[in-house]
C-alpha positions as a LaTeX table, in Angstrom:
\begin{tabular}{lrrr}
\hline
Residue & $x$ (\AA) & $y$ (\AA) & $z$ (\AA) \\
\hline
Unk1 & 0.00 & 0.00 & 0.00 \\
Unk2 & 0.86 & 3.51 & $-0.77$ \\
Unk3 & 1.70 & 6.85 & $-3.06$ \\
Unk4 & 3.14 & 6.15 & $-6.27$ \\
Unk5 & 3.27 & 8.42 & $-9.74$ \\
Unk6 & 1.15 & 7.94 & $-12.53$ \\
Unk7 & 0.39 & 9.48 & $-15.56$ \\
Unk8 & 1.69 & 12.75 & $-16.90$ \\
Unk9 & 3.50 & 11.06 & $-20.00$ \\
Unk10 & 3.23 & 12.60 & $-22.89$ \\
Unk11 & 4.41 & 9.92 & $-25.44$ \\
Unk12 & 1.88 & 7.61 & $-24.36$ \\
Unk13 & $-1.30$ & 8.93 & $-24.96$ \\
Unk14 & $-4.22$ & 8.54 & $-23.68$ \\
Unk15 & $-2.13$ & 8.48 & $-20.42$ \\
Unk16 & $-4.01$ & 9.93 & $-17.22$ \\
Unk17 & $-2.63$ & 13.46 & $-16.02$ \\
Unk18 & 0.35 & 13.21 & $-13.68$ \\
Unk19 & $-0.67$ & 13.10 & $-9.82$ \\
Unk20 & 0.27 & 11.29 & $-7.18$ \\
Unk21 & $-2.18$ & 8.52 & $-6.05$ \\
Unk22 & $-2.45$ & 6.50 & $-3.43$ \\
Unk23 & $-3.35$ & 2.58 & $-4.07$ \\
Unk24 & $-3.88$ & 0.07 & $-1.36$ \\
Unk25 & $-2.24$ & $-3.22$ & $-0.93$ \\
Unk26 & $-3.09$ & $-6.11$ & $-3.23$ \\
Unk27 & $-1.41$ & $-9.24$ & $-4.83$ \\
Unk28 & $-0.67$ & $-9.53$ & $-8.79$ \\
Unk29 & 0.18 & $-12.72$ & $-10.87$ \\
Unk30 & 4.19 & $-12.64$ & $-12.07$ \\
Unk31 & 2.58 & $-13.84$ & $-15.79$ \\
Unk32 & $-0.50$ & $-13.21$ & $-17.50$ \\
Unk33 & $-2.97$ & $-16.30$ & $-17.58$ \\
Unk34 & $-1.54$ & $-18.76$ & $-20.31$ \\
Unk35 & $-3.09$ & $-20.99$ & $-22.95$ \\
Unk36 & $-2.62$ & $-23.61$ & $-20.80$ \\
Unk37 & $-4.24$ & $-22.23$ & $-17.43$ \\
Unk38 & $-7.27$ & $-21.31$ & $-19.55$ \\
Unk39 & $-8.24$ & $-24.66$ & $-21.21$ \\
Unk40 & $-7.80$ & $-25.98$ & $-17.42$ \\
Unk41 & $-10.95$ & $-23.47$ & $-16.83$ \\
Unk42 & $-13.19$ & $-24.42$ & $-20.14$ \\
Unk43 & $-12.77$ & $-27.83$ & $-19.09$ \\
Unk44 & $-13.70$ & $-27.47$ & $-15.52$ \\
Unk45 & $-16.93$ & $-26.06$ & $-16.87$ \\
Unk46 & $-17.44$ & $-28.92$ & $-19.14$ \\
Unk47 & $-17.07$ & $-31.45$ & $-16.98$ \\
Unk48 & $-20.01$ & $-29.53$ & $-15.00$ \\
Unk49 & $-22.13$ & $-29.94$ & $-17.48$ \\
Unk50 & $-21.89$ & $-26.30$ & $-18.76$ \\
Unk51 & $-20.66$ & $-27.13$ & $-22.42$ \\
Unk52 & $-22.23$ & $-24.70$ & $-24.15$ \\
Unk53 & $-20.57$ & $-21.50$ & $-21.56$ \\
Unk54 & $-17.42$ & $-23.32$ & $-22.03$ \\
Unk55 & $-17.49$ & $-22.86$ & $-26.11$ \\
Unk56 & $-18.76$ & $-19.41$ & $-25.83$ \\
Unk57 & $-16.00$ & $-18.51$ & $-23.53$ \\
Unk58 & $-13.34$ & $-19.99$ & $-25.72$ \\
Unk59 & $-10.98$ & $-17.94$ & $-27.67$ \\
Unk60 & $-12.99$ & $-16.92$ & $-31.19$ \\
Unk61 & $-11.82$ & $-15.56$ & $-33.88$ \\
Unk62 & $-13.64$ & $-12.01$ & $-34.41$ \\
Unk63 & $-17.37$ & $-12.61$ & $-36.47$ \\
Unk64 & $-18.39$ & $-10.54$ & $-39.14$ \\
Unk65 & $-20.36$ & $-8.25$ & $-36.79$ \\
Unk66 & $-19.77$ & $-7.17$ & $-33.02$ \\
Unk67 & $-22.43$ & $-9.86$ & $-31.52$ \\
Unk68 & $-20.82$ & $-12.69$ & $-33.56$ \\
Unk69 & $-18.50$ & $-15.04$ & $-32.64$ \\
Unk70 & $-16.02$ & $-16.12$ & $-35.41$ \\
Unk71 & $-14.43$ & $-19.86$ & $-35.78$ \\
Unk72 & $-13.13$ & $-21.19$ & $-32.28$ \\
Unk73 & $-8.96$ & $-20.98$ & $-32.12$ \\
Unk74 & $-8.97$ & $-23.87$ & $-29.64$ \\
Unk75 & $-9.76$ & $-27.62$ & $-31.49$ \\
Unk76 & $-12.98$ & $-28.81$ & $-29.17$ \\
Unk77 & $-14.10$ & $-32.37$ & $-29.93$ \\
Unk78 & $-17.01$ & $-31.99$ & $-27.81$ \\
Unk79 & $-15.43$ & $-33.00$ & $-24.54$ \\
Unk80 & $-11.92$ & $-31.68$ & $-24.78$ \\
Unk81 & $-10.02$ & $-28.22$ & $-25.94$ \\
Unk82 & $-6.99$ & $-28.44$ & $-27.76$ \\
Unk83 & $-4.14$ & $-26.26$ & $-29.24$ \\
Unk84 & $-4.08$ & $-25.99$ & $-33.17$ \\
Unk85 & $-3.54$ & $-23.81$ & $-36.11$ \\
Unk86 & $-5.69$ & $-20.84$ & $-36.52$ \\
Unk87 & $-6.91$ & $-19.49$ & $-39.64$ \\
Unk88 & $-3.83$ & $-18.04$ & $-40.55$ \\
Unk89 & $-1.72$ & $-21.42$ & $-40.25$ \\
Unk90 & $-0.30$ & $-20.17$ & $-36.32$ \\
Unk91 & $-0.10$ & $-22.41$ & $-33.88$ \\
Unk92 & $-1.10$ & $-21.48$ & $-30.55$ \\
Unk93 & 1.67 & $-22.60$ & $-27.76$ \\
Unk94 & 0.93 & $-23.82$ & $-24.12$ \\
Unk95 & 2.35 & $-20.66$ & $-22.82$ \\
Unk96 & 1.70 & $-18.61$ & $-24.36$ \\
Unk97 & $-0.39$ & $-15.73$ & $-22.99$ \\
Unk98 & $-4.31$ & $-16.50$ & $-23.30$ \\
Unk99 & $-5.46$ & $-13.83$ & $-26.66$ \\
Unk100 & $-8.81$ & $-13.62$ & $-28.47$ \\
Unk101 & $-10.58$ & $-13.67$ & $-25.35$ \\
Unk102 & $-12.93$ & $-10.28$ & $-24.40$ \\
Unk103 & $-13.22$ & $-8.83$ & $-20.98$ \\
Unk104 & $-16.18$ & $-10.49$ & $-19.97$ \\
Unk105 & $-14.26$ & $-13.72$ & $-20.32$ \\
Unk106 & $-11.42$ & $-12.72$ & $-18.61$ \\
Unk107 & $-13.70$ & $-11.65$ & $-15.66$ \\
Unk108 & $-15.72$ & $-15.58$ & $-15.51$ \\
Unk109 & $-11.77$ & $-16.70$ & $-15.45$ \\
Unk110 & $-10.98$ & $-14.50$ & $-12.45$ \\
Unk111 & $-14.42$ & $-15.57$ & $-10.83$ \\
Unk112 & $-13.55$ & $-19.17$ & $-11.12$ \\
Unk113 & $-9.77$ & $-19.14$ & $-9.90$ \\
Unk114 & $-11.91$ & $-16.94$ & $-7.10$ \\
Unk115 & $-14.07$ & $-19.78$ & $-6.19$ \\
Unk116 & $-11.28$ & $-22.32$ & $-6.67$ \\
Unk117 & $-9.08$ & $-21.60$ & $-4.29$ \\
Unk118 & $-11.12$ & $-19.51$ & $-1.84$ \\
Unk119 & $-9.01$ & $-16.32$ & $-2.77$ \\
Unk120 & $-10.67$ & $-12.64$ & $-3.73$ \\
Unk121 & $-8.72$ & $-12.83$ & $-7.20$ \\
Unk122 & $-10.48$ & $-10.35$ & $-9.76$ \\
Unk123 & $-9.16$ & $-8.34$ & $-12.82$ \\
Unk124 & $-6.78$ & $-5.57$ & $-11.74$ \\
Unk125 & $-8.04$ & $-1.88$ & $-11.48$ \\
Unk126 & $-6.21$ & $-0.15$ & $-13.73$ \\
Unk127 & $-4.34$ & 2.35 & $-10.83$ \\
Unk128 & $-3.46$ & $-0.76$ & $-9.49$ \\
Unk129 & $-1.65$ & $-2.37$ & $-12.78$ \\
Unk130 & 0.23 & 1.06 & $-13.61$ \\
Unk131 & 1.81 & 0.90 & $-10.36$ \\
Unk132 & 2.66 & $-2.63$ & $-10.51$ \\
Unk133 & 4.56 & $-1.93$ & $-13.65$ \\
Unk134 & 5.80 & 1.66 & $-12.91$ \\
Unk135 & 6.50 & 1.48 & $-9.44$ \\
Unk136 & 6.84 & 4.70 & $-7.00$ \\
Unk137 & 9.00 & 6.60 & $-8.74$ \\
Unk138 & 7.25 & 7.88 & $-12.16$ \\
Unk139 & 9.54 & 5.30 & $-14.33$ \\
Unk140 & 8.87 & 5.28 & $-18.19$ \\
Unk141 & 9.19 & 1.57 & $-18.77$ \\
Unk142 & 9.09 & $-1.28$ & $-16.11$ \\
Unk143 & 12.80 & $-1.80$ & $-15.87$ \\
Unk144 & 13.99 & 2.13 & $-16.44$ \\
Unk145 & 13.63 & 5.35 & $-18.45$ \\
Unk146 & 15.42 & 3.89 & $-21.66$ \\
Unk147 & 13.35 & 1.50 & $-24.50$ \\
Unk148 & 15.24 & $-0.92$ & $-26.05$ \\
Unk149 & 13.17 & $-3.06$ & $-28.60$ \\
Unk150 & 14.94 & $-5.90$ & $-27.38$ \\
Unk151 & 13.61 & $-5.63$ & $-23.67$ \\
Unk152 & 9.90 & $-6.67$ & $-24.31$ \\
Unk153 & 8.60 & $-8.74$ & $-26.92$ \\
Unk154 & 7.34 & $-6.10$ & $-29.33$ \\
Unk155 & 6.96 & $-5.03$ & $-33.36$ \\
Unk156 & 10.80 & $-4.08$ & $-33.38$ \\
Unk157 & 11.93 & $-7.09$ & $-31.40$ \\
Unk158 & 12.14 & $-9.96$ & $-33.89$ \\
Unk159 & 12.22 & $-10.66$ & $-37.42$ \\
Unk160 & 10.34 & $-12.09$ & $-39.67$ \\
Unk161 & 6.15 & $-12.93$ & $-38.91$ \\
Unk162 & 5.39 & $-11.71$ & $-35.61$ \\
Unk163 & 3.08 & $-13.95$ & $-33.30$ \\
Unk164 & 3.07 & $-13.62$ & $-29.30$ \\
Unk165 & 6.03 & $-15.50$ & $-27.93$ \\
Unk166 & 5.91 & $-17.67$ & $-24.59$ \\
Unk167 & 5.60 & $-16.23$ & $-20.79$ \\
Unk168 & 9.22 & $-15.19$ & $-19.16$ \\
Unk169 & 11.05 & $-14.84$ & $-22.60$ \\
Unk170 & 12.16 & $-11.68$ & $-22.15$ \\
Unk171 & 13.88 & $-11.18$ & $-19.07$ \\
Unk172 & 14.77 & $-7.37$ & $-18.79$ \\
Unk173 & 10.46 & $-7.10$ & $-18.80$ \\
Unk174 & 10.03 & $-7.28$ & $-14.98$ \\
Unk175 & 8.57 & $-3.97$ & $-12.74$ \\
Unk176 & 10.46 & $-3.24$ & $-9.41$ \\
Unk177 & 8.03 & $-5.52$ & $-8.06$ \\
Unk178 & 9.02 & $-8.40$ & $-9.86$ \\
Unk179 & 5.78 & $-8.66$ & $-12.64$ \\
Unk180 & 6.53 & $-9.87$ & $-15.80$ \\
Unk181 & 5.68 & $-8.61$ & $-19.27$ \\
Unk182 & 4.06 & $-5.90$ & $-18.89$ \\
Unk183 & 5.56 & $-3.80$ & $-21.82$ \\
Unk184 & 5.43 & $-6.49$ & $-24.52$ \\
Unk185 & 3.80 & $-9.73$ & $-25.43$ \\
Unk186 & 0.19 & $-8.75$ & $-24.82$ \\
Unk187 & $-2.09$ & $-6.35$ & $-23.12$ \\
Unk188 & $-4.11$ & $-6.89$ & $-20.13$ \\
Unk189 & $-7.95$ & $-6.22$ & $-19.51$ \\
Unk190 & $-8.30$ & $-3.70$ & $-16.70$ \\
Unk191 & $-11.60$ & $-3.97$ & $-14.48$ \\
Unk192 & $-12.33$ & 0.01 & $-15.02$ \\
Unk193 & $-14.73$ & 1.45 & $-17.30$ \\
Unk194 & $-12.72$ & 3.98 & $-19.20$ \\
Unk195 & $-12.40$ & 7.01 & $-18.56$ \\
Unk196 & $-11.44$ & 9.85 & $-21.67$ \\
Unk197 & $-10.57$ & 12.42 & $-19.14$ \\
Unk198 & $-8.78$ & 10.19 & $-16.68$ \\
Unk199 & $-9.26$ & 11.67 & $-13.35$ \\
Unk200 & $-7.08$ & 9.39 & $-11.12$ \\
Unk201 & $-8.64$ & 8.94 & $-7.80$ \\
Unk202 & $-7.21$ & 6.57 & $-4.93$ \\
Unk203 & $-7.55$ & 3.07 & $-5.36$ \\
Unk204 & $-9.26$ & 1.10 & $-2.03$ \\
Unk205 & $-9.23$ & $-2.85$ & $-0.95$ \\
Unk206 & $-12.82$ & $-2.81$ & $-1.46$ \\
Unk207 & $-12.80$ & $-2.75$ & $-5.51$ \\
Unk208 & $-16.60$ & $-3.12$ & $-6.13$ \\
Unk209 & $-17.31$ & $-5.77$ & $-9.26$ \\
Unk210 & $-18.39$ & $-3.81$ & $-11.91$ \\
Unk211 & $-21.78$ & $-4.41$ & $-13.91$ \\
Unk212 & $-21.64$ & $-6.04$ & $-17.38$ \\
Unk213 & $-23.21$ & $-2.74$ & $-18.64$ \\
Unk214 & $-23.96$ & $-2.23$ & $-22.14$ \\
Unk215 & $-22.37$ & $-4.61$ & $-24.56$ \\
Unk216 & $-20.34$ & $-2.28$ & $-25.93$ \\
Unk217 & $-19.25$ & $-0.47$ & $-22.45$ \\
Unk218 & $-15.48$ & 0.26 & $-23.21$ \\
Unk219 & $-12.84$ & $-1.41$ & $-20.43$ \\
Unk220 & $-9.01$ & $-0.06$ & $-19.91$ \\
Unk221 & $-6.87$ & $-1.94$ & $-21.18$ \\
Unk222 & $-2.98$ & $-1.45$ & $-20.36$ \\
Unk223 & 0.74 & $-2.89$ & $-21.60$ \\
Unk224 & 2.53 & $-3.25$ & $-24.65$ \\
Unk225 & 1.36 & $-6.08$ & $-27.08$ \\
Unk226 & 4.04 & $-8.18$ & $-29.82$ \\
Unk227 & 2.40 & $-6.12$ & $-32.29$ \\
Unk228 & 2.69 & $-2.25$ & $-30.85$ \\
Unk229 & 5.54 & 0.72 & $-31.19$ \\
Unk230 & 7.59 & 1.87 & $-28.39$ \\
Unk231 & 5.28 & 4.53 & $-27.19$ \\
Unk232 & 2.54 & 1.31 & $-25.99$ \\
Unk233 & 4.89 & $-0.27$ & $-24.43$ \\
Unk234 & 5.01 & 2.46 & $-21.48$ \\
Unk235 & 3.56 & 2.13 & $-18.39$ \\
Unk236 & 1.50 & 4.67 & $-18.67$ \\
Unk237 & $-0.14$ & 3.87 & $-22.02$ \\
Unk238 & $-3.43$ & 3.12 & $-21.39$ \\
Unk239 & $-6.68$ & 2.49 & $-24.21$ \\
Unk240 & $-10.12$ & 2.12 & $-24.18$ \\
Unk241 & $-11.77$ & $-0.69$ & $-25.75$ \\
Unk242 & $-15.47$ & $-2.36$ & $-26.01$ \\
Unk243 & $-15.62$ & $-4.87$ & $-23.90$ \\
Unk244 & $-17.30$ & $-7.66$ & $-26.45$ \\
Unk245 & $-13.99$ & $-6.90$ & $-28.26$ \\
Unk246 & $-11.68$ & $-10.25$ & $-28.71$ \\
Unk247 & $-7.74$ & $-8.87$ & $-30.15$ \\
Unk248 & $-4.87$ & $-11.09$ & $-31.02$ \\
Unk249 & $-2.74$ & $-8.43$ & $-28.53$ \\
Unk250 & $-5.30$ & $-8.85$ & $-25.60$ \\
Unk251 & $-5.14$ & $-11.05$ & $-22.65$ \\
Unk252 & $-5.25$ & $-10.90$ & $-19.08$ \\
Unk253 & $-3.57$ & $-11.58$ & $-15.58$ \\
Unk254 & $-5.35$ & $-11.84$ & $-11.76$ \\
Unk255 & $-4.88$ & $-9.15$ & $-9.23$ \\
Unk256 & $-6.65$ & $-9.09$ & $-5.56$ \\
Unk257 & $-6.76$ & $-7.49$ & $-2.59$ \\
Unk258 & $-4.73$ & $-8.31$ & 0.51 \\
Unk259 & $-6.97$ & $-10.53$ & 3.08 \\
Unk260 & $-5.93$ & $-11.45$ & 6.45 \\
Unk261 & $-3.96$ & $-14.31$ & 5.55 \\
Unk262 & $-1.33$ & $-12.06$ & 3.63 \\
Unk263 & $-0.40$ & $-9.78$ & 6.59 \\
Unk264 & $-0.88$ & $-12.06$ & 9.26 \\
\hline
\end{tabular}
């Protein structure tokens, strides 16, 4: 718990204005949630009988219009979700970070690693991610001041076709804190509704869950993605998309707030 810095950069807009803001304590995941971690989840809710939640959830492809759901990226025999090719002839890895998956998605995960293992975990507000990757002291990038394409996986880090690449491969991509890729690789859904202006206000244990809201309410999403320039990749970038929305550059990790068990 405490002050730290955010906003006021000007190379990453929309960034929020510069203040100092006070967050409370909470917990983040090193890694966003991977391929892996999510087919664990569709098939917990298949072998409960909830098949048809489980192939809605799934990673899709994006449908010709908003409400539709294109081809699934995961192979599902009817019982089982597998890794395979997508449309374009990529094959998804293990661990790599879970993409094509919207926000509300990402929030049944959280909800379900919530009721699995009796802990508060929830998507993270986004006050709460930028100082996770920033820090206290108004830092540019997670690791420093200085971007070096070669520090985070993004479009100026590799040649050839870029895809997302697995969890941990780029080591200089870790916050004071020790959280991992958070300026390359892929975004994360934040729990806020987002905000144009940006007024930061102070962050409290008690995050309320948010309402699904319209279908198109747009959520904050933060990081820097395998496909985005430098200027995304600092920690202060922050964007505004609809929440059906399902991007090859969008996943998500868990955040929650301290209980008794942390301190004590």
């Amino acid at each position: 718990a405490g002050w730290f810095i955010a906003g006021g950069d000007s190379l990453a807009p929309p960034a929020l204005p510069r203040q100092r803001t006070w967050v409370d304590g909470f917990v983040v995941r090193e890694f966003p949630v991977t391929n892996g971690e999510y087919i664990e989840f569709l098939h917990d809710l298949v072998d409960n009988g909830r098949v048809a939640e489980a192939e809605a959830l799934a990673p899709h492809e994006r449908g010709g219009r908003a409400e539709e759901l294109g081809a699934l990226v995961y192979a599902f025999d009817g019982s089982r979700f597998s890794l395979t090719e997508d449309s374009d002839g990529d094959l998804y890895l293990e661990d790599w970070p879970v993409i094509m998956v919207d926000w509300r998605a990402a929030r049944a995960y959280a909800a379900w690693e919530a009721a699995r293992t009796g802990l508060p975990w929830r998507l993270g507000a986004s006050l709460e991610w930028e100082k996770a990757a920033r820090g206290t002291d108004g830092r540019l990038f997670p690791w420093g001041n200085h971007h070096d394409p070669t520090w985070s996986h993004m479009h100026r880090s590799h040649k050839g076709r870029p895809n997302p690449v697995e969890i941990g491969t780029y080591p200089a991509d870790v916050s004071v804190y020790g959280v991992r890729d958070m300026a390359g690789n892929a975004r994360d859904w934040c729990l806020d509704e987002y905000d144009q202006a940006g007024h930061p206000q102070a962050v409290i244990a008690d995050i309320p869950d948010p309402d699904l809201g319209a279908f198109d309410t747009q959520r904050v999403v933060r990081g820097g993605a395998w496909l985005d320039a430098a200027n995304n990749c600092r920690c202060a970038f922050r964007g505004g998309v609809a929440q059906y929305y399902r991007g090859a550059n969008f996943s998500f990790r868990l955040f929650r707030s301290l209980v008794d068990a942390d301190v004590g």
